[in-house]
C-alpha positions as CSV (number, residue, x, y, z in Angstrom):
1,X,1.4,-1.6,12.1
2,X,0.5,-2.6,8.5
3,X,1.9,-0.5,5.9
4,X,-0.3,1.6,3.8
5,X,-1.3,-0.2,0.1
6,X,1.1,1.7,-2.2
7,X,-1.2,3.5,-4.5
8,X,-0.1,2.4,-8.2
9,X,0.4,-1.5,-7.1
10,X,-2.4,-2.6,-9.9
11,X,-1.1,-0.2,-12.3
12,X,-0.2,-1.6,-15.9
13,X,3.6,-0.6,-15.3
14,X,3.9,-2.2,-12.3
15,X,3.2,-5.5,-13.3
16,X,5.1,-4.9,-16.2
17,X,8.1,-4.3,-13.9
18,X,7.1,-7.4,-11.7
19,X,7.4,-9.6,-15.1
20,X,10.5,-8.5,-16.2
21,X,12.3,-8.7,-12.7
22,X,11.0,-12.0,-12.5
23,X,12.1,-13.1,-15.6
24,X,15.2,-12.0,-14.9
25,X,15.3,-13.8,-11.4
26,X,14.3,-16.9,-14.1
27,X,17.1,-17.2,-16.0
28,X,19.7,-16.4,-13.4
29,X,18.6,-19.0,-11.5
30,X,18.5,-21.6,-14.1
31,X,22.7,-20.7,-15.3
32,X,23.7,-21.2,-12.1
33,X,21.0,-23.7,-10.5
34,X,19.6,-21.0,-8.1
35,X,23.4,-20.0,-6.4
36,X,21.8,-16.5,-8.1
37,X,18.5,-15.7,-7.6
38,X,18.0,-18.7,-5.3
39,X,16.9,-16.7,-1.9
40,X,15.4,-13.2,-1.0
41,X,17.9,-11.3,0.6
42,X,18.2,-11.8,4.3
43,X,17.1,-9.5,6.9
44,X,17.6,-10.0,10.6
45,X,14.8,-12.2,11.2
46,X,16.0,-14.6,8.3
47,X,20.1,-14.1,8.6
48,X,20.3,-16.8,5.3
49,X,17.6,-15.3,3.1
50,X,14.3,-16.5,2.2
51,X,14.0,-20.1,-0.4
52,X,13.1,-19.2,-4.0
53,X,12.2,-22.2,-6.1
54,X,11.1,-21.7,-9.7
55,X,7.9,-23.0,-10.7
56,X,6.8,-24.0,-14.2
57,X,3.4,-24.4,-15.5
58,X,1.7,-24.5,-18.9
59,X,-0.1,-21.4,-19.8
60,X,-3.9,-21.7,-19.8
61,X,-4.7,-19.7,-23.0
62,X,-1.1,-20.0,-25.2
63,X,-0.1,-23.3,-24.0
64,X,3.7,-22.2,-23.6
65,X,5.4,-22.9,-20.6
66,X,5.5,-20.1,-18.4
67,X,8.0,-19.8,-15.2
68,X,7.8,-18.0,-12.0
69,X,9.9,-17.2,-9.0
70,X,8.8,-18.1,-5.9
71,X,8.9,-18.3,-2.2
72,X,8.4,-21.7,-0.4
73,X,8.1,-23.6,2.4
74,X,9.4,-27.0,2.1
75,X,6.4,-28.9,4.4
76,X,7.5,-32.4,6.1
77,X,6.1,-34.5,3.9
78,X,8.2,-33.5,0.8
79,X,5.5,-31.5,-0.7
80,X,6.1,-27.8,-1.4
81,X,3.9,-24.7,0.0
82,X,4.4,-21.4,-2.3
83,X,1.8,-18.5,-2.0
84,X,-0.1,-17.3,-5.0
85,X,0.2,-13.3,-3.2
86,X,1.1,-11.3,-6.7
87,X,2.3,-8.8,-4.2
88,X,-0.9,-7.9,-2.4
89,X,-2.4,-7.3,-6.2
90,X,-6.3,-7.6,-6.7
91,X,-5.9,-10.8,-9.1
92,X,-4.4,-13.7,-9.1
93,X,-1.4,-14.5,-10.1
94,X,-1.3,-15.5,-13.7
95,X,0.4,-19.0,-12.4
96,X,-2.2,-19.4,-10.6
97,X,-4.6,-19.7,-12.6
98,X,-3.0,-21.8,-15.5
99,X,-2.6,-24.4,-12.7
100,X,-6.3,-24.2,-11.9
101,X,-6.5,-25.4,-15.7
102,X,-3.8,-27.8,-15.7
103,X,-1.9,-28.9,-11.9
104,X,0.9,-30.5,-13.7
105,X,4.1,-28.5,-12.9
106,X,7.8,-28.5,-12.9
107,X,9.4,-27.6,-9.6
108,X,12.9,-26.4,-9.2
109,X,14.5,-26.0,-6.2
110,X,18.5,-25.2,-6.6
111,X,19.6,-27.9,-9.0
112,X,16.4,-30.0,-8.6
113,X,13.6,-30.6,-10.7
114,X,10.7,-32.5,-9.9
115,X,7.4,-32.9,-11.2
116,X,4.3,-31.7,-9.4
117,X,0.8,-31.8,-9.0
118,X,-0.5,-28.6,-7.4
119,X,-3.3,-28.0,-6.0
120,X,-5.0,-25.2,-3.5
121,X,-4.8,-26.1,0.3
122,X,-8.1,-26.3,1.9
123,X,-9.7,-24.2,4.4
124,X,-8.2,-26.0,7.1
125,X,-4.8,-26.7,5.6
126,X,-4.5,-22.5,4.7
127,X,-5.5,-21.6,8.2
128,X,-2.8,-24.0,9.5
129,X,-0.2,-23.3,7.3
130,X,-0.4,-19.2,6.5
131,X,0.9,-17.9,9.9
132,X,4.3,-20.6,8.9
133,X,4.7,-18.6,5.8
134,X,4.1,-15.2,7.2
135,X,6.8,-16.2,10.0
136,X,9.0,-17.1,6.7
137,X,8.2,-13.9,5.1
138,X,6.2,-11.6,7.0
139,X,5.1,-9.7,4.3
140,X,2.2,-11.8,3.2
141,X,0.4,-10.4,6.3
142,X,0.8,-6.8,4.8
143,X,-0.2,-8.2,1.2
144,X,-3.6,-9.6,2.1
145,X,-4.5,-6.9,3.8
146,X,-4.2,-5.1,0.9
147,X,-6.8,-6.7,-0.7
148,X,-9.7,-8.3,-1.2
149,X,-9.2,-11.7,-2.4
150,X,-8.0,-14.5,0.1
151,X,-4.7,-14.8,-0.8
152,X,-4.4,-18.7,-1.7
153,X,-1.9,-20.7,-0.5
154,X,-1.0,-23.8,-3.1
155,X,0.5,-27.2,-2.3
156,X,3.1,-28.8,-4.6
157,X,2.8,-32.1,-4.0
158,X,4.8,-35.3,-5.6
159,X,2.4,-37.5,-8.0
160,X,0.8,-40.3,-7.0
161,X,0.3,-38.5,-3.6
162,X,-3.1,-39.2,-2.0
């Protein structure tokens, strides 16, 4: 059973509160290369937590580099699948959308950094890859029923990748 959208999710001081937690989540991350801050807590379908990378992109409007925390799914050929869900909200995310401006991105995962082109997966690449992501965190399910929008689901993919 799906839980019931909570009622204020849109509301101004919720995403507020999402930004700061995430900031926070940010900078603990970077002191101590994601030991804190590195993986959503586990529950008993995920004993070890979930994998949080932090992703960096360069804001569409200001131009300043903006970082979020993230879930992923490390894919088999070294590129990265994160989900752009903003909790089940009615917009994107605002990472989102500066990478539909600019696809150039920092990854970090743990101590690594890489640089990234992202881009949004394709009909057929969503379709095969968003019941692995729901399996890694079954909330997404319960987020896009929540709204509207198809939730997109964005590769992170090492340059010079065809």
């Amino acid at each position: 059973m799906t839980p019931s959208r909570p009622p204020r999710l849109d509301a101004p001081a919720t995403r507020r509160a999402v930004k700061a937690v995430s900031r926070i989540n940010a900078v603990l991350y970077r002191a101590t290369d994601g030991r804190l801050g590195g993986r959503l807590p586990a529950n008993r379908d995920r004993p070890h937590g979930v994998p949080v990378c932090l992703l960096t992109t360069r804001g569409r409007k200001t131009g300043r580099l903006r970082t979020a925390p993230l879930l992923y799914l490390g894919l088999e050929d070294g590129s990265v699948a994160v989900v752009a869900s903003q909790g089940g909200m009615d917009r994107h995310p605002m990472w989102y959308r500066n990478i539909l401006q600019e696809p150039r991105a920092v990854l970090q995962t743990g101590a690594d950094l890489s640089l990234r082109r992202a881009r949004t997966a394709g009909p057929e690449e969503r379709e095969r890859l968003w019941p692995r992501l729901v399996a890694l965190y079954p909330r997404y399910a319960d987020y896009q029923s929540w709204t509207e929008r198809e939730i997109p689901v964005v590769l992170l993919e090492e340059p010079g990748r065809a």
